[in-house]
JSON list of C-alpha atoms in Angstrom, two decimals:
[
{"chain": "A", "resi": 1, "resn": "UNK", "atom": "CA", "xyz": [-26.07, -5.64, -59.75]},
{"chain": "A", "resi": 2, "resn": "UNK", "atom": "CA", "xyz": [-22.84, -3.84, -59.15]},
{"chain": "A", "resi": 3, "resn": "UNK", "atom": "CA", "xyz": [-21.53, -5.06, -62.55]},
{"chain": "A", "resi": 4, "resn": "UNK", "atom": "CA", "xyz": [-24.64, -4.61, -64.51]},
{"chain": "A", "resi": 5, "resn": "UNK", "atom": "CA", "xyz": [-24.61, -0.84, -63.00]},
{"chain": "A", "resi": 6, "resn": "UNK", "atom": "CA", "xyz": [-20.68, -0.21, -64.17]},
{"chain": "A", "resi": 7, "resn": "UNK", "atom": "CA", "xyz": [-20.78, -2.18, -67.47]},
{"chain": "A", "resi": 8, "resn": "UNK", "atom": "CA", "xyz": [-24.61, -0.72, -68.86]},
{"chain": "A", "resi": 9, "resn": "UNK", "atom": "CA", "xyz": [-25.52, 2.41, -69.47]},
{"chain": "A", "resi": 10, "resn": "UNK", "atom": "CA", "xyz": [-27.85, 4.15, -67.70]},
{"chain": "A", "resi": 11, "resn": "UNK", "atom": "CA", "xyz": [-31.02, 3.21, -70.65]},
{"chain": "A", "resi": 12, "resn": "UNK", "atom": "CA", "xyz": [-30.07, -0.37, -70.80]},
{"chain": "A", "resi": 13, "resn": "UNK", "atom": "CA", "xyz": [-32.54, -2.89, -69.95]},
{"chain": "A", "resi": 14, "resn": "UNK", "atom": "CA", "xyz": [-31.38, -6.21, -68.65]},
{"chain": "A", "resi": 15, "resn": "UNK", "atom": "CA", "xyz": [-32.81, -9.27, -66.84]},
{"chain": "A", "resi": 16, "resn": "UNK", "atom": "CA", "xyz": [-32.03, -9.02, -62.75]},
{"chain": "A", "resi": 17, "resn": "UNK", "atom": "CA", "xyz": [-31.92, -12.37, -61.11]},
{"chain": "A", "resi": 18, "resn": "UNK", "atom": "CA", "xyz": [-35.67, -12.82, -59.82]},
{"chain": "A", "resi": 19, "resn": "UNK", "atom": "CA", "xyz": [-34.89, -13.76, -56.26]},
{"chain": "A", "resi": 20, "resn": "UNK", "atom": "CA", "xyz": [-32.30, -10.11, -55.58]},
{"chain": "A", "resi": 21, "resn": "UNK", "atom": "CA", "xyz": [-35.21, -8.53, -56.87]},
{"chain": "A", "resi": 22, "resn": "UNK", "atom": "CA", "xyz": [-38.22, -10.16, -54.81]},
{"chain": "A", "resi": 23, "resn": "UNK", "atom": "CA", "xyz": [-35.50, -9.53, -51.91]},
{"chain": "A", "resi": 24, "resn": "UNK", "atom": "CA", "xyz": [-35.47, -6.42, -52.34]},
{"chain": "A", "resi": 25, "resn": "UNK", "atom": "CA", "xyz": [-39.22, -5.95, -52.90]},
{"chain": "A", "resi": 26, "resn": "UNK", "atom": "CA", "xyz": [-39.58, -7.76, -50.13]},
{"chain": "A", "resi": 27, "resn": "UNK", "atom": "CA", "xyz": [-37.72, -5.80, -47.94]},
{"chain": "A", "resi": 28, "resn": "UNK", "atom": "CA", "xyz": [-39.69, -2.24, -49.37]},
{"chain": "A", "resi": 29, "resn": "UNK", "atom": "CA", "xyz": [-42.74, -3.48, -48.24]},
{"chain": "A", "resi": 30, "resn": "UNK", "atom": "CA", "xyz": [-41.64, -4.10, -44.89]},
{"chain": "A", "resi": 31, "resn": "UNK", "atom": "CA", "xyz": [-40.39, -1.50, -44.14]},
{"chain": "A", "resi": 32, "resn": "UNK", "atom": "CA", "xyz": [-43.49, 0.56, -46.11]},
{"chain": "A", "resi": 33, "resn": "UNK", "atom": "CA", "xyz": [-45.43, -1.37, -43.52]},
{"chain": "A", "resi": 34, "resn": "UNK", "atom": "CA", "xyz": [-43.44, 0.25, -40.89]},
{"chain": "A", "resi": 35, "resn": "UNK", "atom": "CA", "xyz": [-43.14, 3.58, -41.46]},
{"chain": "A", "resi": 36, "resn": "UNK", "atom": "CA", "xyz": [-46.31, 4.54, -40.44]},
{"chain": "A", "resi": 37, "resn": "UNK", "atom": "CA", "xyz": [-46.04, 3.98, -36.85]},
{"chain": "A", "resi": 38, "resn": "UNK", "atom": "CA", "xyz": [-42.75, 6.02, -36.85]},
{"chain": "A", "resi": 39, "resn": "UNK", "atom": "CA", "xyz": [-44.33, 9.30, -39.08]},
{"chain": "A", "resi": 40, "resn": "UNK", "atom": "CA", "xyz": [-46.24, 11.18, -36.44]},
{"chain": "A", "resi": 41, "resn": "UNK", "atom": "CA", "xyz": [-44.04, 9.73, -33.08]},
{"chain": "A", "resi": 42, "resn": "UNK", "atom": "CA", "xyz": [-41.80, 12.31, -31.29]},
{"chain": "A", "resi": 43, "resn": "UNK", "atom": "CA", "xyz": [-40.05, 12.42, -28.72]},
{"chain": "A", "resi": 44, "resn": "UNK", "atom": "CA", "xyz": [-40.95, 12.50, -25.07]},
{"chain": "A", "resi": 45, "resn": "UNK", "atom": "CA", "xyz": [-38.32, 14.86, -24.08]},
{"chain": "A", "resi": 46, "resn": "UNK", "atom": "CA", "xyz": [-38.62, 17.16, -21.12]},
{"chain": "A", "resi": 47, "resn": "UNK", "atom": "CA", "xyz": [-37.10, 20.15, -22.71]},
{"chain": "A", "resi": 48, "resn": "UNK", "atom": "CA", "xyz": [-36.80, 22.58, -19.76]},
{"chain": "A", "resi": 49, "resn": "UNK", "atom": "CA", "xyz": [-35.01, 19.45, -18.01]},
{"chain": "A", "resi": 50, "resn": "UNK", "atom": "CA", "xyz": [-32.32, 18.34, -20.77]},
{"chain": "A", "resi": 51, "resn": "UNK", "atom": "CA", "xyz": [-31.25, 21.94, -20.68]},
{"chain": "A", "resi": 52, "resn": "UNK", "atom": "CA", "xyz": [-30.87, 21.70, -17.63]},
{"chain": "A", "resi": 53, "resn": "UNK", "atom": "CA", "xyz": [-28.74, 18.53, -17.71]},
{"chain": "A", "resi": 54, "resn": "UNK", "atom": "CA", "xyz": [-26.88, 19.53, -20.80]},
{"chain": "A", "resi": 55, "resn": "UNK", "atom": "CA", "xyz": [-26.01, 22.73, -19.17]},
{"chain": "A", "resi": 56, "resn": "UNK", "atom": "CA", "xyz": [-25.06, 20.85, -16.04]},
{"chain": "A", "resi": 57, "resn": "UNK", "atom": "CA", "xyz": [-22.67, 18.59, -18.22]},
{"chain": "A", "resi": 58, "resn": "UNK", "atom": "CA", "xyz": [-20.82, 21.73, -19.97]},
{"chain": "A", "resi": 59, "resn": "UNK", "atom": "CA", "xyz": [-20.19, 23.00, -16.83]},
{"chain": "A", "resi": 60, "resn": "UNK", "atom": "CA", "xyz": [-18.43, 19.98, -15.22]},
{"chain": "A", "resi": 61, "resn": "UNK", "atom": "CA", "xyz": [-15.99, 20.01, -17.87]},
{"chain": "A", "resi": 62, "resn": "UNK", "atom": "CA", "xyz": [-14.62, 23.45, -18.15]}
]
């Protein structure tokens, strides 16, 4: 793919090998499946208590 990209221009049409592309078709739908467990997770981070820690951390090494 790396060749076709340097030696074609950007318009050219050429035949990919079947089985990079189902690869790689393959691999977009996986992870297509995935993504929408990960869209509306955040997370669980006390705030106040991080600050608290990170502040704590700062301090030691002064």
């Amino acid at each position: 793919m790396i060749e076709l990209k340097r030696t074609s221009k950007s318009h050219d049409m050429r035949i990919v090998d079947v089985e990079l592309s189902d690869y790689v078709f393959g691999l977009q739908k996986y992870y297509e499946q995935l993504l929408p467990k990960h869209i509306d997770s955040k997370p669980k981070v006390d705030i106040p208590t991080m600050s608290k820690y990170l502040m704590k951390v700062v301090l030691q090494n002064e």
